[in-house]
Short mmCIF file of C-alpha atoms in Angstrom, two decimals:
data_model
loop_
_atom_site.label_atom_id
_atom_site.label_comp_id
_atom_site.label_asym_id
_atom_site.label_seq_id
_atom_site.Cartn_x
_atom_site.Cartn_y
_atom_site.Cartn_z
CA UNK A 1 -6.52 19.81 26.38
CA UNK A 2 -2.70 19.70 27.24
CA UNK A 3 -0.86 18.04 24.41
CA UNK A 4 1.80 15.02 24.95
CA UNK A 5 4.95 15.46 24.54
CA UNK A 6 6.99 14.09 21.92
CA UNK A 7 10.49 13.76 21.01
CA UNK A 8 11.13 13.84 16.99
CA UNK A 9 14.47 11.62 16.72
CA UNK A 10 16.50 13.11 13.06
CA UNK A 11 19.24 10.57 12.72
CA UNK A 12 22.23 11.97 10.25
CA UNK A 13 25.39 10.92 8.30
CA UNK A 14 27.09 13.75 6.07
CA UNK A 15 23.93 14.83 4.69
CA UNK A 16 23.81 18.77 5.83
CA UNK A 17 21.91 19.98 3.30
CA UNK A 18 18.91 17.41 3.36
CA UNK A 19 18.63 17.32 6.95
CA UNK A 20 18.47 20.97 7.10
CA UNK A 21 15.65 20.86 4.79
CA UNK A 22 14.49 18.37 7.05
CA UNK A 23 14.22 20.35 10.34
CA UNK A 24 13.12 23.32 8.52
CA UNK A 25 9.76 21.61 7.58
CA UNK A 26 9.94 20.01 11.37
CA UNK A 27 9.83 23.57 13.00
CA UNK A 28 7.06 24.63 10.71
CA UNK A 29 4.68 21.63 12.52
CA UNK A 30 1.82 22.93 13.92
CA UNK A 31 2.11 20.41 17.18
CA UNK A 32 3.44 22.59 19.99
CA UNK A 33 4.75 19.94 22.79
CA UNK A 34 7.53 18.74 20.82
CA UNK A 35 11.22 18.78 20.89
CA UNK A 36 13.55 18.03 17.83
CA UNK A 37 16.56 15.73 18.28
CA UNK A 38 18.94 15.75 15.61
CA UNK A 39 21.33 12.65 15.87
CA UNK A 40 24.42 13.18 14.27
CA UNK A 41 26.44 9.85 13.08
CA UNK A 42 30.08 11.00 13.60
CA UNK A 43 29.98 13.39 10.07
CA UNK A 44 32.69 15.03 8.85
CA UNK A 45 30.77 17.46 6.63
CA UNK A 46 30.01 19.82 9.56
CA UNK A 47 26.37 18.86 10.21
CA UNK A 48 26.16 19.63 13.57
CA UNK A 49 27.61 22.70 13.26
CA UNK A 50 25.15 23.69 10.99
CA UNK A 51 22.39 22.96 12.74
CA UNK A 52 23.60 24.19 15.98
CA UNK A 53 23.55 27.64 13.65
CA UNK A 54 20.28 27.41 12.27
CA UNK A 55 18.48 25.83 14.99
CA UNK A 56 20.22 26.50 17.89
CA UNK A 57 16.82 25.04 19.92
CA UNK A 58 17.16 21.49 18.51
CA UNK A 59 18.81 19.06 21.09
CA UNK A 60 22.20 17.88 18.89
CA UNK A 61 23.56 14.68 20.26
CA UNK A 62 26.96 13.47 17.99
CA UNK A 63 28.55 9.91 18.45
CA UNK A 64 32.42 9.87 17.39
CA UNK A 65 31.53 7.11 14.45
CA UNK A 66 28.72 6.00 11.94
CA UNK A 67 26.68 3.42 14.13
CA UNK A 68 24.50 2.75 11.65
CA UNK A 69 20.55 3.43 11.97
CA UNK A 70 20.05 0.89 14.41
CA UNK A 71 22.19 1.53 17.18
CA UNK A 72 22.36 5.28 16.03
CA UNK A 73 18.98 5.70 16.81
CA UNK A 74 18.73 3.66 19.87
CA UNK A 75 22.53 5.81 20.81
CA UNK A 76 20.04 9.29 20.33
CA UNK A 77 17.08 7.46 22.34
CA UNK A 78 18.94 6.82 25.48
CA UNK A 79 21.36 10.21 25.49
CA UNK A 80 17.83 12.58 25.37
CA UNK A 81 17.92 14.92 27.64
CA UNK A 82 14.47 14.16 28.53
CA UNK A 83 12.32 11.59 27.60
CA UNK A 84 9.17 12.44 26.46
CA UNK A 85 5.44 10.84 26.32
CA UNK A 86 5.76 10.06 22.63
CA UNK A 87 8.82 9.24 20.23
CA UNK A 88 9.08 9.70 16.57
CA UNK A 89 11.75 8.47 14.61
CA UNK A 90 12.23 10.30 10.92
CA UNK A 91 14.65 10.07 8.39
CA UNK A 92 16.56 12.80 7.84
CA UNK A 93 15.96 12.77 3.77
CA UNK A 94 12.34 13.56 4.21
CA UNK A 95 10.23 16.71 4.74
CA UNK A 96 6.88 16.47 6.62
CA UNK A 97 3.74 18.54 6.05
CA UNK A 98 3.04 20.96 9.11
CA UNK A 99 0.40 18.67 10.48
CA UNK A 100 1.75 15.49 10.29
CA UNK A 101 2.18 15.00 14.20
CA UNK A 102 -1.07 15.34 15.30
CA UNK A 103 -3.25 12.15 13.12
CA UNK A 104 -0.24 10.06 14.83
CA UNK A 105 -1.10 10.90 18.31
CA UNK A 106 -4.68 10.87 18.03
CA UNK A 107 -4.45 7.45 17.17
CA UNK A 108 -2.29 6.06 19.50
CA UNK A 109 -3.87 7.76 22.33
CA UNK A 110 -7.33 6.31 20.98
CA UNK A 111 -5.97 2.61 20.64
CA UNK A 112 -4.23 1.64 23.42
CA UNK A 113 -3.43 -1.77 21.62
CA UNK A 114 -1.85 0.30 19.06
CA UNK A 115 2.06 0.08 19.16
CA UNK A 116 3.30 1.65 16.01
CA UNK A 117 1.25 4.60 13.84
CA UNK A 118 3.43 5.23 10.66
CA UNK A 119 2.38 8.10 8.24
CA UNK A 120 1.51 7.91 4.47
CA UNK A 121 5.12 8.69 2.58
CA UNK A 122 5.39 9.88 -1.51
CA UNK A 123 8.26 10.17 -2.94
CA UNK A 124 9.96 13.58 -2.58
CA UNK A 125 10.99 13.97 -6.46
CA UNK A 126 7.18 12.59 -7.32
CA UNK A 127 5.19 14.22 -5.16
CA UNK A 128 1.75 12.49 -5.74
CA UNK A 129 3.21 8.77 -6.22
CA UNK A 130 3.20 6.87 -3.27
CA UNK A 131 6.51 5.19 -1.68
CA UNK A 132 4.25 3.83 1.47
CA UNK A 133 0.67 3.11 2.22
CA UNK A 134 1.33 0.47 4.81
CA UNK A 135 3.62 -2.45 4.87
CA UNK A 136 3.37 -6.42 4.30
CA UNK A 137 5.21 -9.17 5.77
CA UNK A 138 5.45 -12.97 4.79
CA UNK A 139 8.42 -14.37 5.97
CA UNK A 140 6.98 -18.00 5.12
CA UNK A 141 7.44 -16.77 1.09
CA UNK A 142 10.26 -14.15 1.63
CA UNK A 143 8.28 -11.24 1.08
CA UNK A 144 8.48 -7.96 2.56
CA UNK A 145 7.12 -4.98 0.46
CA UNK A 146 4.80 -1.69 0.46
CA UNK A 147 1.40 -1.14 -0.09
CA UNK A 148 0.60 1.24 -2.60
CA UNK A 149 4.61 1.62 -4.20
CA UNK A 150 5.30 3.79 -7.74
CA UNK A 151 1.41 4.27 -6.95
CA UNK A 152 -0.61 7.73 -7.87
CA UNK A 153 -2.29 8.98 -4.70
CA UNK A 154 -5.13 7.65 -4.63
CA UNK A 155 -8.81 7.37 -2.56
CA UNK A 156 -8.07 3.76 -1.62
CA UNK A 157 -4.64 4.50 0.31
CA UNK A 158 -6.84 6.88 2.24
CA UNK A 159 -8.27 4.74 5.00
CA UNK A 160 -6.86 3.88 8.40
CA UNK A 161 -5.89 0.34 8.67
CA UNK A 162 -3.47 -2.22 10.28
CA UNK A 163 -0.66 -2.93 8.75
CA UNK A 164 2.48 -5.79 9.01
CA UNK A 165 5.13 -3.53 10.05
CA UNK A 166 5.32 0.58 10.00
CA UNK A 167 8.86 1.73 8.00
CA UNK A 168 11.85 3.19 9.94
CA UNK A 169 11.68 6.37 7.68
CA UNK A 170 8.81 7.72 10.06
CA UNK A 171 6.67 6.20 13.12
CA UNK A 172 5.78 7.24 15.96
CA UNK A 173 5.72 5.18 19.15
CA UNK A 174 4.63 5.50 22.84
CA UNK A 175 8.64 5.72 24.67
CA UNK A 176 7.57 3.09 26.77
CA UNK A 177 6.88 0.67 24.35
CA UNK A 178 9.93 1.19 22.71
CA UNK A 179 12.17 1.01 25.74
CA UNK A 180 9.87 -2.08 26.76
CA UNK A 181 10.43 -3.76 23.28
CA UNK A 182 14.26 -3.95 23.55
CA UNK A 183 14.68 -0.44 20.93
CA UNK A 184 16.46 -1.71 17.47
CA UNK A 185 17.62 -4.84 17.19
CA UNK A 186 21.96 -3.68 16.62
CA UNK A 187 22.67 -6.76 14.77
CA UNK A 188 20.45 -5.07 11.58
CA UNK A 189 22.88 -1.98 10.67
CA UNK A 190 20.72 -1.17 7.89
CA UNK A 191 17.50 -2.38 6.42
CA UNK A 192 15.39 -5.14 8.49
CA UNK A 193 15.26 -3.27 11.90
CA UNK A 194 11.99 -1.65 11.30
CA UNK A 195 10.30 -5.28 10.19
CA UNK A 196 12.04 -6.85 13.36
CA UNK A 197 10.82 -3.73 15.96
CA UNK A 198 7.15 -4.26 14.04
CA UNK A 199 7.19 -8.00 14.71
CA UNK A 200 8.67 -7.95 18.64
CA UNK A 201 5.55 -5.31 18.85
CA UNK A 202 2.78 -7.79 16.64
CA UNK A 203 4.57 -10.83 18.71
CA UNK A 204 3.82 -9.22 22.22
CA UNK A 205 0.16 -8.38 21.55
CA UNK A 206 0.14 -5.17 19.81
CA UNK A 207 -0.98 -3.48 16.36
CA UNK A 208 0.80 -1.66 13.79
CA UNK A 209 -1.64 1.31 12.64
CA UNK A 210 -1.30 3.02 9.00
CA UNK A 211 -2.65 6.85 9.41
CA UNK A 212 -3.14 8.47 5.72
CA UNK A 213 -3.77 11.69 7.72
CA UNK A 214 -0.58 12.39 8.24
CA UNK A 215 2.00 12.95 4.92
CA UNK A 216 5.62 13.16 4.58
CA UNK A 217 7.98 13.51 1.44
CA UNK A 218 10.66 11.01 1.32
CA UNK A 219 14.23 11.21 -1.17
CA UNK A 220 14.22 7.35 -1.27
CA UNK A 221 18.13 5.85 -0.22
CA UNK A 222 19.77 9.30 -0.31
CA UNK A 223 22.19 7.97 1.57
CA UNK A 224 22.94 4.59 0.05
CA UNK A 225 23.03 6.41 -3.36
CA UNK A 226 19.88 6.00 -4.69
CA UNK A 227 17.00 4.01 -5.41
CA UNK A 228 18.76 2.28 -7.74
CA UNK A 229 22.19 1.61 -5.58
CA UNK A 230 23.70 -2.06 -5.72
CA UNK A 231 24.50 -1.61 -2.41
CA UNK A 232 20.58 -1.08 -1.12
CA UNK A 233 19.62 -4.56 -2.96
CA UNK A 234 22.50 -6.39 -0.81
CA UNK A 235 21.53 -4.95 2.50
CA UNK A 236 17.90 -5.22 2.19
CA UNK A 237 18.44 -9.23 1.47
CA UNK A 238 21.03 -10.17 3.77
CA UNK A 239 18.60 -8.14 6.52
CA UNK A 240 15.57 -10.43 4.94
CA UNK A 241 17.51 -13.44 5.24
CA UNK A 242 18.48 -12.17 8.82
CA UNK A 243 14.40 -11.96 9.30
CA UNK A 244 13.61 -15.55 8.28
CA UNK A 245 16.53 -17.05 10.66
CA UNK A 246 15.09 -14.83 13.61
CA UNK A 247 11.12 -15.38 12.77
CA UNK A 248 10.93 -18.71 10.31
CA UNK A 249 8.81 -21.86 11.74
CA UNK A 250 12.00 -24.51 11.13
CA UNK A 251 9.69 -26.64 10.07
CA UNK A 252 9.13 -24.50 6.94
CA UNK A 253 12.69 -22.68 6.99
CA UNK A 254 13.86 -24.87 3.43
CA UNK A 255 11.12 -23.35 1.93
CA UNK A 256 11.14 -20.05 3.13
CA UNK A 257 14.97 -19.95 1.86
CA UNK A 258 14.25 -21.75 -0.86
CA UNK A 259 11.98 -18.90 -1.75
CA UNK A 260 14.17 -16.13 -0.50
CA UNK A 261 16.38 -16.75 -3.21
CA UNK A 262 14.03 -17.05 -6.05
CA UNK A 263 13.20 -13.21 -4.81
CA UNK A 264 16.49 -12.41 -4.36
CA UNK A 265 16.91 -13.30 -7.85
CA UNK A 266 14.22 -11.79 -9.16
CA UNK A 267 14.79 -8.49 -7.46
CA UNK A 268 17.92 -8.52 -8.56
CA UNK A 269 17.11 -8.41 -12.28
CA UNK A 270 14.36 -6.07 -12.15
CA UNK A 271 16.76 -3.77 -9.90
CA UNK A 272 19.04 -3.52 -13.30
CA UNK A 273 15.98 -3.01 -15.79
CA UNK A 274 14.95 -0.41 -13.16
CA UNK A 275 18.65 1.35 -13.02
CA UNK A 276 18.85 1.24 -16.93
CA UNK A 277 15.59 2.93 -17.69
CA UNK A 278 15.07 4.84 -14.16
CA UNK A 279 11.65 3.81 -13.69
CA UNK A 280 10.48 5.71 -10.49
#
């Protein structure tokens, strides 16, 4: 059986070392029809160089300025030099067991309703605690949060099931859904865009699909300076808030906002009993 093709989109801001890491566990998978893309978001630390050294078969495709994720990644989608059957879009802070590709594709090419397939994720510096097992949406209460979070692995995150929305650290997509769903939505430039992309897809008929099968490792907000950053909490609301404008019944918009910042609150102090006592 000939295997799809599939593009594996790496999207990068002065983070050399991790996303080396990254596309050294991405040439070790064991699915031969892909092609790596590695994005890079106008660095100045001399990632592309680096990668042009060490993998010099990876397509490298560099903007002149940080874009963001959003409008990176839909920057890398359109500049491809070929578009393939399948697309995958992966964080560059992660590192992906060999056969992570292949439980994705199955899927989608056994439910054509299927629009999304995202992977189960740990934590890269807690190996067996999980950061997703499929995500939740309720914009009518202001909640948007993972399945199985700070979690041990465990038999019950094992099953396929559909799920609210699959994370932008990993999915995997048919290119022609993406394309037909309008790509990222550029007004989220960080946080939100993966719940919005989920949503257009849910809105226009179509499933989002957790697959335990496949497994990644994931060093959570590298790049926004930790899991603990200040700067993480404010972008994840205002792209929440952003959410409940977009998706909200009007009718029920006071409460939904009304809730939102109860959350807000809420996350906000357990954030700072988190940062004190680094609770993973």
């Amino acid at each position: 059986m000939i295997e799809k093709s599939v593009n594996i989109i790496v999207l990068n801001w002065n983070q050399k070392k991790l996303s080396l890491d990254c596309l050294k566990s991405l040439e070790r998978a064991t699915y031969h029809n892909k092609h790596i893309v590695f994005v890079d978001n106008g660095s100045d630390d001399g990632s592309a160089n680096a990668v042009q050294n060490y993998y010099p078969n990876v397509e490298i495709i560099r903007s002149e300025k940080n874009l963001g994720y959003a409008k990176g990644n839909n920057f890398g989608f359109r500049s491809i030099s070929q578009q393939a059957d399948y697309t995958i879009f992966l964080n560059n802070d992660t590192f992906v067991e060999p056969s992570f590709i292949e439980p994705l594709i199955n899927q989608l090419e056994k439910e054509p309703k299927t629009i999304q397939v995202v992977p189960k994720i740990y934590y890269a510096d807690n190996k067996d605690s999980i950061w997703y097992a499929g995500g939740n949406v309720n914009l009518a209460f202001a909640q948007i949060n993972h399945r199985g979070i700070r979690s041990k692995d465990h038999e019950k995150y094992n099953s396929i099931k559909e799920v609210g929305y699959a994370t932008g650290c990993c999915f995997c997509i048919r290119t022609s859904d993406f394309d037909s769903l309008g790509m990222f939505d550029e007004n989220f430039q960080m946080y939100g865009e993966d719940v919005d992309l989920s949503l257009k897809a849910r809105n226009a008929g179509g499933s989002i699909t957790y697959v335990p099968k496949s497994q990644i490792w994931h060093h959570v907000s590298f790049s926004m300076g930790g899991k603990y950053s200040l700067l993480k909490w404010k972008k994840k609301y205002v792209s929440i808030y952003r959410l409940i404008l977009k998706y909200s019944n009007p009718i029920f918009f006071p409460l939904a906002f009304i809730l939102f910042l109860f959350n807000a609150v809420s996350s906000f102090i357990m954030f700072s009993i988190l940062k004190i006592f680094r609770i993973k």
